[in-house]
Structure formats: structure tokens, C-alpha cells
Amino acid sequence: MGQQIQPLPIDVIHLIAAGEVIDSLAAVVRELVENAIDAGATRITVSIWADQWRVRVADNGAGMTLENLRQAAQPHSTSKIRDRADLWQIHSLGFRGEALHSLAQLSNLEILSRTASEPGWRVIYSAEGEANQIESVAIATGTIVIVDRLFEIWEARREGLPSISQQLKAIQQTIYQIALAHPRITWQVYQNDRVWFNLWSGHSAKDLLPQLLKDVRIEDLTELQSPGISVVLGLPDRAHRHRPDWVRVAINGRFVKFSDLEQTILGAFRRTLPRDRHPICLVHLHLNPEHIDWNRHPAKAEVYVHNLDEWKERVKSAIAQALRIHPDTVPDSLYTAQASQLIKAAESEAGYHVSREIRPEPAPLSPLKALTQVHNRYILAEHASGMWLIEQHIAHERVLFEEISDRWQLIPLDPAIVLNQLSSSQIEQLERIGIEVEPFGEQLWAVRSAPELLAQREDCADALIELSLGGDLQAAQVAVACRSAIRNGVPLSLEEMQSLIDRWQHTRNPRTCPHGRPIYLSLEESSLARFFRRSWVIGKSHGLE
């Protein structure tokens, strides 16, 4: 028999609970910063002394009265909910009333605060959350929270945490995520009394992201906003990552772990990015609070959401809309060093101007007028605000791939095509994508159906061998589109060029081919004007004065 079951002492209960809420320096920063945002702060200063286990967070929010300061670190004390019903009407980041009490348990906690209508106060708390020392203090409206000697009474927690450098990285990522969800806040972050980094406020996460990812420019991004959903994404012909570390989901002001929606996002970018590359995409859902259950994780890092399938479809639709080319979209896409040097004096300040509202039907596209072929490879087209150079093979490949994906059609082969020396895995692959294969003799197989686009081609046998070499159905569709697309070097009439670019413009993902290569290069009229110095004064002899 084991020892008798008995209730834990109350101080042990509180310590265990505190350790669940505050498990690291990053958790301290998260909880204090979220309180500052709930207080309406537009400027937040975070100071870290990691070696001293000390954190200071100052904000310009509404501040607290003395009465509220006395209660702030009491267990389960909050101003944000009153009863059970309020759990389904959460409009704030914090609401459980656990963070400050946990910090009092695990550290030396001190708060200075002032409201606009009352004097400022400084309060030092006991381990039980009682206001031990109270004194008046002269400070600006807002709150300063100081957490010192964290985990001093819990040495095992300190020893079990990652290295200081890893903890600092976690703090940085915590602030980055909160800043992206609340882009109208300005941040100053210090480490050991020296500036670590600053983040300047913006209108949306699109303005913040280039401050966090130094190789991403604002013109590499596009955004789309509508009731209930905001999307900021890297254009697939410009911005992508080696890892899926910037595929993120926020719900009502907080980024969360949400694998279902993250997989939906990754799926929405399939066949738009180069191989082994991943998108940059931030999706922020703004849901009715009664459709969310935050009580799944102590740090609210995971949630339950009602009607998840509906939101998956809305996310896919939003991403698809953002990836289209819209009437005002005239990017200055400089893919080569030569093009960059050509107009380096005319670097575009404008990027992709995507409609910020999801519409049920795509808007009419700005017309592209085919002018000529260049090297029987590129189509030069005139746009309302410049020129576009379109690579004919991969533009056609994108058109065919989407048509095939929407209507994958296999037709009978008469006569059948005979292939030899197919391995069992090749036969299985052909059957997996719907192609009929039958034994036809020793080491011979008769293929009795093929994709419609390939069936009439002279190289159909070679194409079938290619399809047999592996991959899923979508990979097979890409292979068919690639083999069937107009080859580079093929001359086209003006009518054929115009037909191709009209079809290409109406594809769902016109920026890249199914392999992730950029399809077009655009030169804006404004860039050309700057390069040719059209703003300079021209004299009578057309010389420069």
C-alpha cells in the first residue's frame, strides 16, 4: 500500500500553480506585456537583466488606482471577468488573474502605477500577494512592473531552463509575435541597460514584418483584410523561407499553436514555391469570443475554435485572393542583377497594391497588350503603367497545370502504347494516378489510357515513363503541364501571344510556375521615367541645362 492520500499544503498548491503560469523569463515578459496592452498602451519598454533574473516592463497605459494595486497580486484577482458567463465573452489578453500572484510567489514583485486622475504609487508585494509596502511616487501615467530574483526559491527551475542565450531568443520571439498581433504599438527593448532592439508602430503586420526579417522588403509582401480575417503574406516569387517558421496563426490578438490552420496555409501555397521552400504567411482571425475556448493551455498558446472547417475554407480563399494579380498590381520585380543595375537610380517605392477586401468574384484584370516576342522566349507586353516581360513556357505551364488540376482527364489509347522493363514500383505509380497498365508479354506492358494532353503527342511513351517514376497525382499533373507547355524557342504570332497572356492572367496563382519560378518581370513607367531623367529640364537643343 502507498502512503495515505491527503490534501497538499496551500503554499505548495500556489507554488505549483505559479510554476505552471510562469515557467521562464519569456513567460514573465509575455504576461506583463499582455497586461500593458490590455491597459491600452501604445508604447512599451521592456528591460532584461537575464543574469540577475530581473525583468522590468513599463507602459503608457491607463495605470491602476491604489485600490486596484492593493488587489493586483491577490490570487485569481482580475478586473476582466466576473462570473462564468464572462468566460465566453473574453475581449482581453489576460483574464485569469494568475500572472501577478504567480510572480509574487516566484520573485520579488514591485509595481509603480499612476492613473490620469490620481497620484502615482509604488507597491512592494509579499510572497502571498499582499501589498507590504506602499508609498507615493512621481511617475507619468502608466505602469512599471519590476520582477527581480525570479525562481530564487526554486533553484531546480533555474537549472532546468535553457541557456541564457536561448532564453533571450525566446524573449525576442515572444515580443515579435505580440508586436505582429498589435502593430500600432512602439517597442523599446533593452538588455543589461543597453538598447537591444526597437520596433516602430505601423498600420498592420505588413509594416512590422520587414523590421523582423531583414531580408524581406515591404514590397515583397501583400496583405488582404476583410471582416473576420487579416492575411499578410510574402509574394511567392519574392519571399520564402527554408523552414516553415513564419507560417503563423493569431486569434483575437494572440498568436497560437494551431496545426490544423497551419497545414491549411501550407497547402494553399502548394505549387507556388520552389522545391523545399516554405511561405511567409501570417493569418489573424478576429472571432466572436463565444466561439473560442481559451482554457486549453496555461499560457493560452492553444485554443478550441468552433466551426473550424468553415475557417479553413475562408483562410484558403483569402490566400488565393491575395495571390492573384489585381487591377492595381504593378510590381517592380527586379530578378536579375542586370535589371537591377539598369534602374538602380529608379528603385521602385511602390509594391504590390492588392485590394484589401475579399470580394466574392475576382475583379477584372488590367489589360496586358502583347507587343512582340524577345528571343522567341519572352513576351513583351504593354501595361497601363509600364511594361511586362513574360516567360512564355512557364506562363503556359501555369495555365495548363491549373486546367489539368481542375479537370484531370484520362482517355483511352488506341492502339495501346507498349512499354518495356517497367519495375513493379513504376507500374504501381501509373495505376495510382489512374492509368491502365496490363502485362503484354515478357518484360512488356500495354498502357491503355493516358492524360488527355499527352495522348496525341509523339513523345507520349517518354511522358508515360516520366509519370511512372514517382510522386503523387499533383506531381504527375505538373509533369504533364511542363511537357505540354509551349517550349522556349518556339515563335508565336501576336494573336497567340495575346491569347496566352489573357489565359495566364486569369489563373489562381499567376506569379510563379508550379515549380516556384517567377513568371514575369515588370518595369513601372515611374521607374523608367526616373531612369531616363524625365524630370530634368530640357533645353532648346535637347541638351541638359
Coordinates of C-alpha atoms in Angstrom, one line a residue:
M1 CA 0.0 0.0 0.0
G2 CA 1.2 3.5 -0.8
Q3 CA 1.1 6.4 1.6
Q4 CA -2.3 7.9 2.5
I5 CA -3.8 10.4 0.1
Q6 CA -4.1 13.9 1.7
P7 CA -4.5 17.5 0.6
L8 CA -1.4 19.5 -0.3
P9 CA -0.5 22.5 1.9
I10 CA -1.9 25.7 0.4
D11 CA 1.6 27.2 -0.1
V12 CA 2.6 24.1 -2.2
I13 CA -0.6 24.4 -4.2
H14 CA 0.2 28.0 -5.0
L15 CA 3.8 27.3 -5.9
I16 CA 2.9 24.6 -8.3
A17 CA 0.2 26.8 -9.9
A18 CA 2.7 29.6 -10.2
G19 CA 5.2 27.4 -11.9
E20 CA 2.6 26.4 -14.5
V21 CA 1.9 30.0 -15.4
I22 CA 5.4 31.4 -15.1
D23 CA 7.9 28.9 -16.5
S24 CA 10.6 31.1 -17.9
L25 CA 11.8 34.7 -18.4
A26 CA 9.9 34.8 -21.7
A27 CA 6.7 33.9 -19.8
V28 CA 7.3 36.9 -17.5
V29 CA 7.6 39.2 -20.4
R30 CA 4.6 37.7 -22.1
E31 CA 2.3 38.1 -19.1
L32 CA 3.4 41.7 -18.3
V33 CA 3.3 42.9 -21.9
E34 CA -0.2 41.5 -22.3
N35 CA -1.3 43.3 -19.2
A36 CA 0.1 46.5 -20.7
I37 CA -1.8 46.0 -23.9
D38 CA -5.0 45.4 -22.0
A39 CA -4.4 48.7 -20.3
G40 CA -4.3 50.5 -23.7
A41 CA -0.6 51.1 -24.0
T42 CA 0.8 52.4 -27.3
R43 CA 4.4 52.4 -26.1
I44 CA 6.0 49.6 -24.2
T45 CA 9.6 49.4 -22.8
V46 CA 11.0 46.1 -21.8
S47 CA 14.3 45.8 -19.9
I48 CA 16.0 42.4 -19.3
W49 CA 18.9 41.5 -16.9
A50 CA 18.9 37.8 -17.6
D51 CA 21.9 37.0 -15.4
Q52 CA 20.1 38.7 -12.5
W53 CA 16.8 37.1 -13.3
R54 CA 15.3 40.5 -13.5
V55 CA 12.6 42.0 -15.8
R56 CA 11.2 45.5 -16.0
V57 CA 8.2 46.4 -18.2
A58 CA 7.0 50.0 -18.5
D59 CA 4.0 51.2 -20.4
N60 CA 1.9 54.3 -21.1
G61 CA -1.4 52.7 -20.5
A62 CA -4.3 53.7 -18.2
G63 CA -2.5 52.8 -15.0
M64 CA -4.0 51.5 -11.7
T65 CA -5.6 53.2 -8.7
L66 CA -4.2 52.4 -5.2
E67 CA -7.3 50.2 -4.5
N68 CA -6.5 48.1 -7.6
L69 CA -2.8 48.0 -6.7
R70 CA -3.7 46.5 -3.3
Q71 CA -5.6 43.7 -5.0
A72 CA -3.5 43.2 -8.1
A73 CA -1.3 40.3 -6.8
Q74 CA -4.0 38.5 -4.9
P75 CA -4.8 35.0 -6.1
H76 CA -7.3 34.9 -9.0
S77 CA -7.9 38.7 -8.9
T78 CA -8.9 40.3 -12.2
S79 CA -10.9 43.2 -13.5
K80 CA -11.7 41.4 -16.7
I81 CA -14.3 38.7 -15.8
R82 CA -16.9 38.5 -13.0
D83 CA -18.8 35.2 -13.5
R84 CA -19.0 32.0 -15.5
A85 CA -20.7 33.7 -18.4
D86 CA -17.8 36.1 -18.9
L87 CA -15.6 33.1 -19.9
W88 CA -17.4 33.1 -23.2
Q89 CA -17.0 36.9 -23.7
I90 CA -13.3 37.3 -23.5
H91 CA -12.1 40.5 -25.2
S92 CA -8.8 40.9 -23.4
L93 CA -5.4 39.1 -23.5
G94 CA -5.4 38.4 -19.8
F95 CA -8.4 37.4 -17.7
R96 CA -7.4 34.6 -15.2
G97 CA -5.9 36.8 -12.5
E98 CA -2.9 34.4 -12.1
A99 CA 0.1 36.1 -13.5
L100 CA 0.9 38.8 -10.9
H101 CA 0.1 36.5 -8.0
S102 CA 2.4 33.8 -9.5
L103 CA 5.2 36.4 -9.9
A104 CA 4.8 37.4 -6.2
Q105 CA 5.2 33.7 -5.4
L106 CA 8.3 33.2 -7.5
S107 CA 10.1 36.6 -7.3
N108 CA 10.4 40.0 -5.6
L109 CA 7.5 41.9 -7.2
E110 CA 7.2 45.6 -7.3
I111 CA 4.7 47.8 -9.2
L112 CA 4.6 51.5 -9.8
S113 CA 1.5 52.9 -11.4
R114 CA -0.5 56.1 -11.9
T115 CA -3.8 56.9 -13.5
A116 CA -4.6 60.2 -15.2
S117 CA -6.7 61.4 -12.3
E118 CA -4.8 60.2 -9.3
P119 CA -1.2 60.4 -7.9
G120 CA 1.3 57.6 -8.5
W121 CA 2.0 54.8 -6.1
R122 CA 4.8 52.3 -5.5
V123 CA 3.8 48.9 -4.0
I124 CA 6.1 46.0 -3.0
Y125 CA 4.3 42.7 -2.5
S126 CA 4.8 39.7 -0.2
A127 CA 5.0 36.1 -1.5
E128 CA 1.3 35.8 -0.7
G129 CA 0.5 38.8 -2.9
E130 CA -0.2 41.2 -0.1
A131 CA 0.7 44.9 -0.5
N132 CA 3.6 45.0 2.1
Q133 CA 5.0 48.5 1.4
I134 CA 3.1 51.4 -0.2
E135 CA 4.5 54.8 -0.9
S136 CA 3.7 57.7 -3.2
V137 CA 5.8 58.2 -6.3
A138 CA 6.1 60.8 -9.1
I139 CA 5.7 59.0 -12.4
A140 CA 3.9 59.6 -15.7
T141 CA 0.5 57.9 -16.4
G142 CA 1.0 54.2 -16.9
T143 CA 2.5 51.3 -15.1
I144 CA 6.0 49.9 -14.4
V145 CA 6.3 46.3 -13.2
I146 CA 9.6 45.1 -11.8
V147 CA 10.3 41.3 -11.3
D148 CA 13.5 40.6 -9.5
R149 CA 15.4 37.4 -8.5
L150 CA 13.0 35.2 -10.4
F151 CA 12.9 31.5 -9.3
E152 CA 15.4 32.2 -6.4
I153 CA 13.3 29.9 -4.1
W154 CA 13.0 27.4 -6.9
E155 CA 16.6 26.6 -7.9
A156 CA 15.7 23.5 -9.8
R157 CA 13.6 25.6 -12.2
R158 CA 16.6 27.8 -12.9
E159 CA 18.8 24.9 -13.5
G160 CA 16.3 23.2 -15.8
L161 CA 15.9 26.2 -18.1
P162 CA 17.8 26.6 -21.4
S163 CA 20.9 28.7 -21.6
I164 CA 20.7 32.5 -21.2
S165 CA 21.2 33.0 -24.9
Q166 CA 18.3 30.7 -25.7
Q167 CA 16.1 32.4 -23.2
L168 CA 16.9 35.8 -24.7
K169 CA 16.0 34.4 -28.1
A170 CA 12.7 33.2 -26.7
I171 CA 12.0 36.6 -25.3
Q172 CA 12.7 38.2 -28.6
Q173 CA 10.4 35.8 -30.4
T174 CA 7.7 36.5 -27.8
I175 CA 7.9 40.2 -28.3
Y176 CA 8.0 39.8 -32.1
Q177 CA 4.8 37.7 -32.1
I178 CA 2.9 40.1 -29.8
A179 CA 4.1 43.1 -31.9
L180 CA 2.8 41.5 -35.1
A181 CA -0.6 40.9 -33.5
H182 CA -0.7 44.5 -32.2
P183 CA 1.2 46.6 -34.8
R184 CA 0.2 50.0 -33.6
I185 CA 2.5 49.7 -30.5
T186 CA 6.0 51.1 -30.4
W187 CA 8.6 48.9 -28.6
Q188 CA 11.9 49.7 -27.0
V189 CA 13.8 46.7 -25.7
Y190 CA 16.9 46.8 -23.5
Q191 CA 19.4 44.1 -22.4
N192 CA 21.7 45.0 -19.5
D193 CA 20.9 48.7 -19.8
R194 CA 21.8 48.8 -23.5
V195 CA 19.4 49.0 -26.4
W196 CA 18.7 45.6 -27.8
F197 CA 16.2 46.4 -30.5
N198 CA 13.4 48.8 -31.3
L199 CA 10.1 48.2 -33.3
W200 CA 8.3 51.1 -34.8
S201 CA 4.5 51.0 -34.9
G202 CA 2.6 50.6 -38.2
H203 CA -0.9 50.2 -39.6
S204 CA -0.7 46.4 -39.9
A205 CA 1.6 43.5 -39.5
K206 CA 2.9 44.2 -43.1
D207 CA 4.7 47.3 -41.7
L208 CA 6.2 45.3 -38.8
L209 CA 7.4 42.2 -40.7
P210 CA 10.3 43.9 -42.6
Q211 CA 11.7 45.1 -39.2
L212 CA 11.8 41.4 -38.0
L213 CA 13.0 39.7 -41.2
K214 CA 15.9 41.8 -42.6
D215 CA 15.9 40.1 -46.0
V216 CA 12.2 40.9 -46.6
R217 CA 11.2 44.3 -48.0
I218 CA 7.7 45.7 -47.7
E219 CA 7.3 45.5 -51.4
D220 CA 7.9 41.7 -51.1
L221 CA 4.6 41.5 -49.1
T222 CA 1.0 41.8 -49.7
E223 CA -2.0 41.9 -47.4
L224 CA -5.7 41.3 -47.5
Q225 CA -8.2 42.3 -44.9
S226 CA -11.9 41.6 -44.6
P227 CA -14.4 41.2 -41.7
G228 CA -13.1 38.3 -39.6
I229 CA -9.7 37.7 -41.2
S230 CA -6.4 39.5 -42.0
V231 CA -3.7 38.0 -44.1
V232 CA -0.1 39.2 -44.6
L233 CA 2.0 37.0 -46.9
G234 CA 5.2 37.0 -48.8
L235 CA 4.7 37.0 -52.6
P236 CA 5.9 33.6 -53.7
D237 CA 8.1 35.0 -56.5
R238 CA 9.9 37.1 -54.0
A239 CA 9.8 36.0 -50.3
H240 CA 10.0 32.5 -48.9
R241 CA 11.9 30.5 -46.2
H242 CA 14.0 27.3 -45.9
R243 CA 11.8 26.3 -42.9
P244 CA 8.0 26.8 -42.1
D245 CA 8.9 29.1 -39.2
W246 CA 6.9 32.1 -40.5
V247 CA 3.6 30.3 -41.0
R248 CA 1.7 31.6 -38.1
V249 CA -1.9 32.0 -36.8
A250 CA -3.2 34.6 -34.5
I251 CA -6.7 34.7 -32.9
N252 CA -8.1 37.8 -31.3
G253 CA -4.7 39.4 -30.7
R254 CA -2.7 36.4 -29.7
F255 CA -0.6 34.0 -31.8
V256 CA -1.3 30.4 -31.0
K257 CA -0.2 26.9 -32.0
F258 CA -2.8 25.8 -34.5
S259 CA -1.6 22.9 -36.6
D260 CA -4.8 22.4 -38.5
L261 CA -4.8 26.0 -39.8
E262 CA -1.0 26.0 -40.3
Q263 CA -1.4 22.9 -42.6
T264 CA -4.2 24.7 -44.4
I265 CA -1.9 27.6 -45.1
L266 CA 1.0 25.4 -46.3
G267 CA -1.5 23.6 -48.6
A268 CA -2.7 26.9 -50.1
F269 CA 0.9 27.6 -51.3
R270 CA 1.5 24.2 -52.9
R271 CA 3.0 24.5 -56.4
T272 CA 3.7 28.2 -56.0
L273 CA 7.1 28.0 -54.3
P274 CA 10.4 26.5 -55.3
R275 CA 11.2 23.0 -54.0
D276 CA 12.0 22.8 -50.3
R277 CA 10.9 26.3 -49.7
H278 CA 8.1 27.5 -47.4
P279 CA 5.8 30.6 -47.4
I280 CA 5.8 33.6 -45.2
C281 CA 2.2 33.9 -44.1
L282 CA 0.5 35.5 -41.1
V283 CA -3.2 34.8 -40.6
H284 CA -5.1 36.8 -38.0
L285 CA -8.6 35.6 -37.2
H286 CA -11.0 38.0 -35.4
L287 CA -13.7 35.8 -34.0
N288 CA -16.7 36.2 -31.8
P289 CA -15.4 35.4 -28.3
E290 CA -18.2 32.9 -27.7
H291 CA -16.7 30.7 -30.5
I292 CA -13.3 30.4 -28.7
D293 CA -12.3 28.4 -25.6
W294 CA -9.0 29.7 -24.3
N295 CA -8.9 27.3 -21.4
R296 CA -6.9 24.6 -23.2
H297 CA -3.4 25.7 -22.2
P298 CA -2.0 27.6 -19.1
A299 CA -0.3 30.1 -21.4
K300 CA -3.3 30.3 -23.8
A301 CA -1.0 29.1 -26.5
E302 CA -3.6 26.7 -27.8
V303 CA -7.3 27.1 -28.2
Y304 CA -10.5 25.4 -29.3
V305 CA -12.4 27.1 -32.2
H306 CA -16.0 26.4 -33.2
N307 CA -16.7 25.9 -37.0
L308 CA -13.1 25.1 -37.8
D309 CA -13.8 23.7 -41.2
E310 CA -15.5 27.0 -42.2
W311 CA -12.5 29.0 -41.1
K312 CA -10.1 26.7 -43.0
E313 CA -12.1 27.4 -46.2
R314 CA -12.0 31.1 -45.5
V315 CA -8.3 31.1 -45.0
K316 CA -7.7 29.2 -48.3
S317 CA -10.0 31.7 -50.1
A318 CA -8.2 34.7 -48.6
I319 CA -4.8 33.4 -49.5
A320 CA -5.9 32.6 -53.1
Q321 CA -7.3 36.1 -53.5
A322 CA -4.1 37.7 -52.2
L323 CA -2.0 35.7 -54.6
R324 CA -4.0 36.9 -57.7
I325 CA -2.9 39.8 -59.9
H326 CA -5.3 42.7 -59.3
P327 CA -6.0 45.8 -61.4
D328 CA -3.7 48.0 -59.3
T329 CA -0.9 45.4 -59.0
V330 CA 2.1 46.7 -60.8
P331 CA 5.2 45.3 -59.1
D332 CA 8.7 46.4 -59.9
S333 CA 10.0 42.8 -59.9
L334 CA 13.8 43.0 -60.4
Y335 CA 15.0 39.5 -60.6
T336 CA 18.4 39.9 -62.2
A337 CA 21.5 41.9 -61.4
Q338 CA 21.4 43.4 -64.9
A339 CA 17.8 44.7 -64.5
S340 CA 18.7 45.9 -61.0
Q341 CA 21.6 47.9 -62.3
L342 CA 19.6 49.2 -65.2
I343 CA 17.2 51.1 -63.0
K344 CA 19.2 51.3 -59.7
A345 CA 18.6 55.0 -59.8
A346 CA 14.9 54.3 -60.1
E347 CA 14.2 51.7 -57.4
S348 CA 10.5 51.5 -57.0
E349 CA 9.0 52.7 -53.8
A350 CA 5.7 51.0 -54.7
G351 CA 5.0 47.3 -54.3
Y352 CA 2.1 45.1 -54.9
H353 CA -1.2 47.0 -54.3
V354 CA -3.6 44.3 -53.6
S355 CA -7.3 45.1 -52.8
R356 CA -7.7 44.9 -49.1
E357 CA -11.1 43.4 -49.2
I358 CA -12.1 39.9 -50.1
R359 CA -14.7 40.1 -52.9
P360 CA -16.8 37.2 -54.0
E361 CA -15.7 37.4 -57.6
P362 CA -12.2 38.4 -58.9
A363 CA -12.2 41.9 -60.3
P364 CA -11.5 42.5 -64.0
L365 CA -7.7 42.5 -64.6
S366 CA -5.8 45.4 -66.1
P367 CA -5.4 44.6 -69.8
L368 CA -1.9 43.5 -71.0
K369 CA -1.3 44.1 -74.7
A370 CA 1.1 41.8 -76.4
L371 CA 3.7 43.7 -78.4
T372 CA 6.4 41.2 -79.6
Q373 CA 8.5 38.2 -78.7
V374 CA 12.0 38.5 -77.5
H375 CA 14.4 35.7 -78.5
N376 CA 11.3 33.5 -79.1
R377 CA 11.3 33.1 -75.3
Y378 CA 9.7 36.2 -73.7
I379 CA 6.5 38.0 -74.5
L380 CA 6.8 41.8 -74.2
A381 CA 3.5 43.3 -73.1
E382 CA 2.3 46.8 -72.5
H383 CA 0.6 47.5 -69.2
A384 CA -1.3 50.6 -68.2
S385 CA 1.6 51.7 -66.0
G386 CA 4.6 50.1 -67.6
M387 CA 5.9 47.0 -69.4
W388 CA 5.9 43.4 -68.5
L389 CA 8.2 40.6 -69.8
I390 CA 6.6 37.2 -69.5
E391 CA 8.4 33.9 -69.9
Q392 CA 6.2 32.0 -72.4
H393 CA 6.9 28.4 -71.3
I394 CA 6.3 28.8 -67.6
A395 CA 3.3 31.1 -68.1
H396 CA 1.7 28.4 -70.3
E397 CA 2.8 25.7 -67.8
R398 CA 0.9 27.6 -65.0
V399 CA -2.2 27.8 -67.3
L400 CA -2.1 24.1 -68.1
F401 CA -1.4 23.0 -64.6
E402 CA -4.4 24.7 -63.2
E403 CA -6.6 23.5 -66.1
I404 CA -5.4 19.9 -65.5
S405 CA -5.8 20.2 -61.7
D406 CA -9.4 21.2 -62.2
R407 CA -10.1 18.6 -64.9
W408 CA -7.8 15.6 -64.7
Q409 CA -9.0 13.6 -67.6
L410 CA -7.6 10.2 -68.8
I411 CA -8.6 9.0 -72.2
P412 CA -8.3 5.5 -73.9
L413 CA -5.2 4.8 -76.1
D414 CA -6.0 3.1 -79.3
P415 CA -3.7 1.4 -80.1
A416 CA -2.2 0.9 -76.6
I417 CA 1.4 2.1 -76.0
V418 CA 3.8 -0.8 -75.2
L419 CA 6.5 -0.1 -72.6
N420 CA 9.2 -2.4 -71.6
Q421 CA 11.2 -3.2 -68.5
L422 CA 8.9 -1.4 -66.1
S423 CA 9.6 -2.1 -62.4
S424 CA 6.8 -3.0 -60.0
S425 CA 7.0 0.4 -58.4
Q426 CA 6.6 2.1 -61.8
I427 CA 3.5 0.0 -62.5
E428 CA 2.1 0.8 -59.1
Q429 CA 2.8 4.5 -59.7
L430 CA 0.9 4.6 -63.0
E431 CA -2.0 2.7 -61.5
R432 CA -2.0 5.1 -58.6
I433 CA -2.7 8.1 -60.9
G434 CA -5.4 6.2 -62.8
I435 CA -3.5 4.9 -65.8
E436 CA -4.5 1.4 -67.0
V437 CA -1.5 -1.0 -67.4
E438 CA -1.6 -4.7 -68.4
P439 CA 1.0 -7.4 -69.0
F440 CA 1.8 -7.8 -72.7
G441 CA 4.5 -10.4 -72.8
E442 CA 7.8 -10.9 -71.1
Q443 CA 9.0 -7.6 -69.7
L444 CA 6.3 -5.8 -71.8
W445 CA 3.3 -3.8 -70.6
A446 CA 0.5 -2.3 -72.5
V447 CA -0.6 1.1 -71.4
R448 CA -4.3 1.6 -72.4
S449 CA -5.0 5.1 -71.1
A450 CA -3.1 8.4 -70.7
P451 CA -3.7 12.0 -69.7
E452 CA -5.7 13.8 -72.5
L453 CA -2.9 16.3 -73.1
L454 CA -0.3 13.6 -73.7
A455 CA -2.4 11.1 -75.7
Q456 CA -1.8 12.7 -79.1
R457 CA 1.9 13.6 -78.6
E458 CA 4.6 11.8 -80.4
D459 CA 6.6 11.5 -77.2
C460 CA 3.7 10.0 -75.2
A461 CA 5.7 6.9 -74.4
D462 CA 8.5 9.0 -72.9
A463 CA 6.0 11.0 -71.0
L464 CA 4.4 7.9 -69.5
I465 CA 7.9 6.7 -68.4
E466 CA 8.4 10.1 -66.7
L467 CA 5.0 9.8 -64.9
S468 CA 5.9 6.3 -63.7
L469 CA 9.0 7.5 -61.8
G470 CA 7.2 8.6 -58.7
G471 CA 5.3 11.4 -57.0
D472 CA 1.7 12.0 -56.2
L473 CA -1.1 12.9 -58.5
Q474 CA -0.3 16.6 -58.3
A475 CA 3.4 15.9 -59.3
A476 CA 2.1 14.0 -62.3
Q477 CA -0.1 16.9 -63.3
V478 CA 2.9 19.2 -63.1
A479 CA 4.9 16.9 -65.3
V480 CA 2.1 16.8 -67.8
A481 CA 1.8 20.6 -67.8
C482 CA 5.5 21.1 -68.2
R483 CA 5.8 18.6 -71.1
S484 CA 2.8 20.0 -72.8
A485 CA 3.6 23.7 -72.5
I486 CA 4.9 25.9 -75.3
R487 CA 8.7 25.4 -75.4
N488 CA 11.0 28.3 -75.3
G489 CA 12.4 29.0 -78.8
V490 CA 9.0 28.5 -80.4
P491 CA 7.9 31.6 -82.4
L492 CA 4.3 32.8 -81.7
S493 CA 2.0 35.0 -83.6
L494 CA 0.7 38.2 -81.9
E495 CA -2.7 36.6 -81.6
E496 CA -1.1 33.5 -79.9
M497 CA 0.9 35.7 -77.5
Q498 CA -2.2 37.7 -76.6
S499 CA -4.3 34.5 -76.0
L500 CA -1.6 33.1 -73.7
I501 CA -1.2 36.2 -71.5
D502 CA -5.0 36.5 -71.3
R503 CA -5.3 32.9 -70.0
W504 CA -2.3 33.3 -67.7
Q505 CA -3.7 36.5 -66.1
H506 CA -6.8 34.6 -65.0
T507 CA -5.0 31.8 -63.3
R508 CA -5.3 31.5 -59.5
N509 CA -1.5 31.7 -58.9
P510 CA -0.1 33.8 -61.7
R511 CA 3.1 34.9 -60.0
T512 CA 5.0 31.6 -60.2
C513 CA 5.0 28.4 -62.2
P514 CA 4.2 25.1 -60.4
H515 CA 7.9 24.7 -59.7
G516 CA 8.0 28.1 -58.0
R517 CA 9.9 30.1 -60.7
P518 CA 8.8 33.7 -61.2
I519 CA 6.8 34.1 -64.4
Y520 CA 7.2 37.8 -65.2
L521 CA 9.3 40.9 -64.8
S522 CA 7.6 44.2 -64.6
L523 CA 9.1 47.7 -65.2
E524 CA 6.9 50.5 -64.0
E525 CA 6.5 53.7 -66.0
S526 CA 7.6 55.7 -62.9
S527 CA 10.8 53.7 -62.8
L528 CA 11.5 54.2 -66.4
A529 CA 10.8 58.0 -66.1
R530 CA 13.3 58.3 -63.3
F531 CA 16.0 56.3 -65.2
F532 CA 15.6 58.4 -68.3
R533 CA 15.7 61.6 -66.1
R534 CA 12.4 62.8 -67.4
S535 CA 12.1 65.2 -64.5
W536 CA 15.2 67.1 -65.7
V537 CA 14.8 70.4 -67.6
I538 CA 15.3 70.0 -71.3
G539 CA 16.9 72.9 -73.3
K540 CA 16.2 74.1 -76.8
S541 CA 18.7 71.8 -78.3
H542 CA 17.5 68.9 -76.2
G543 CA 20.7 69.2 -74.1
L544 CA 20.7 69.4 -70.3
E545 CA 20.7 72.9 -68.7

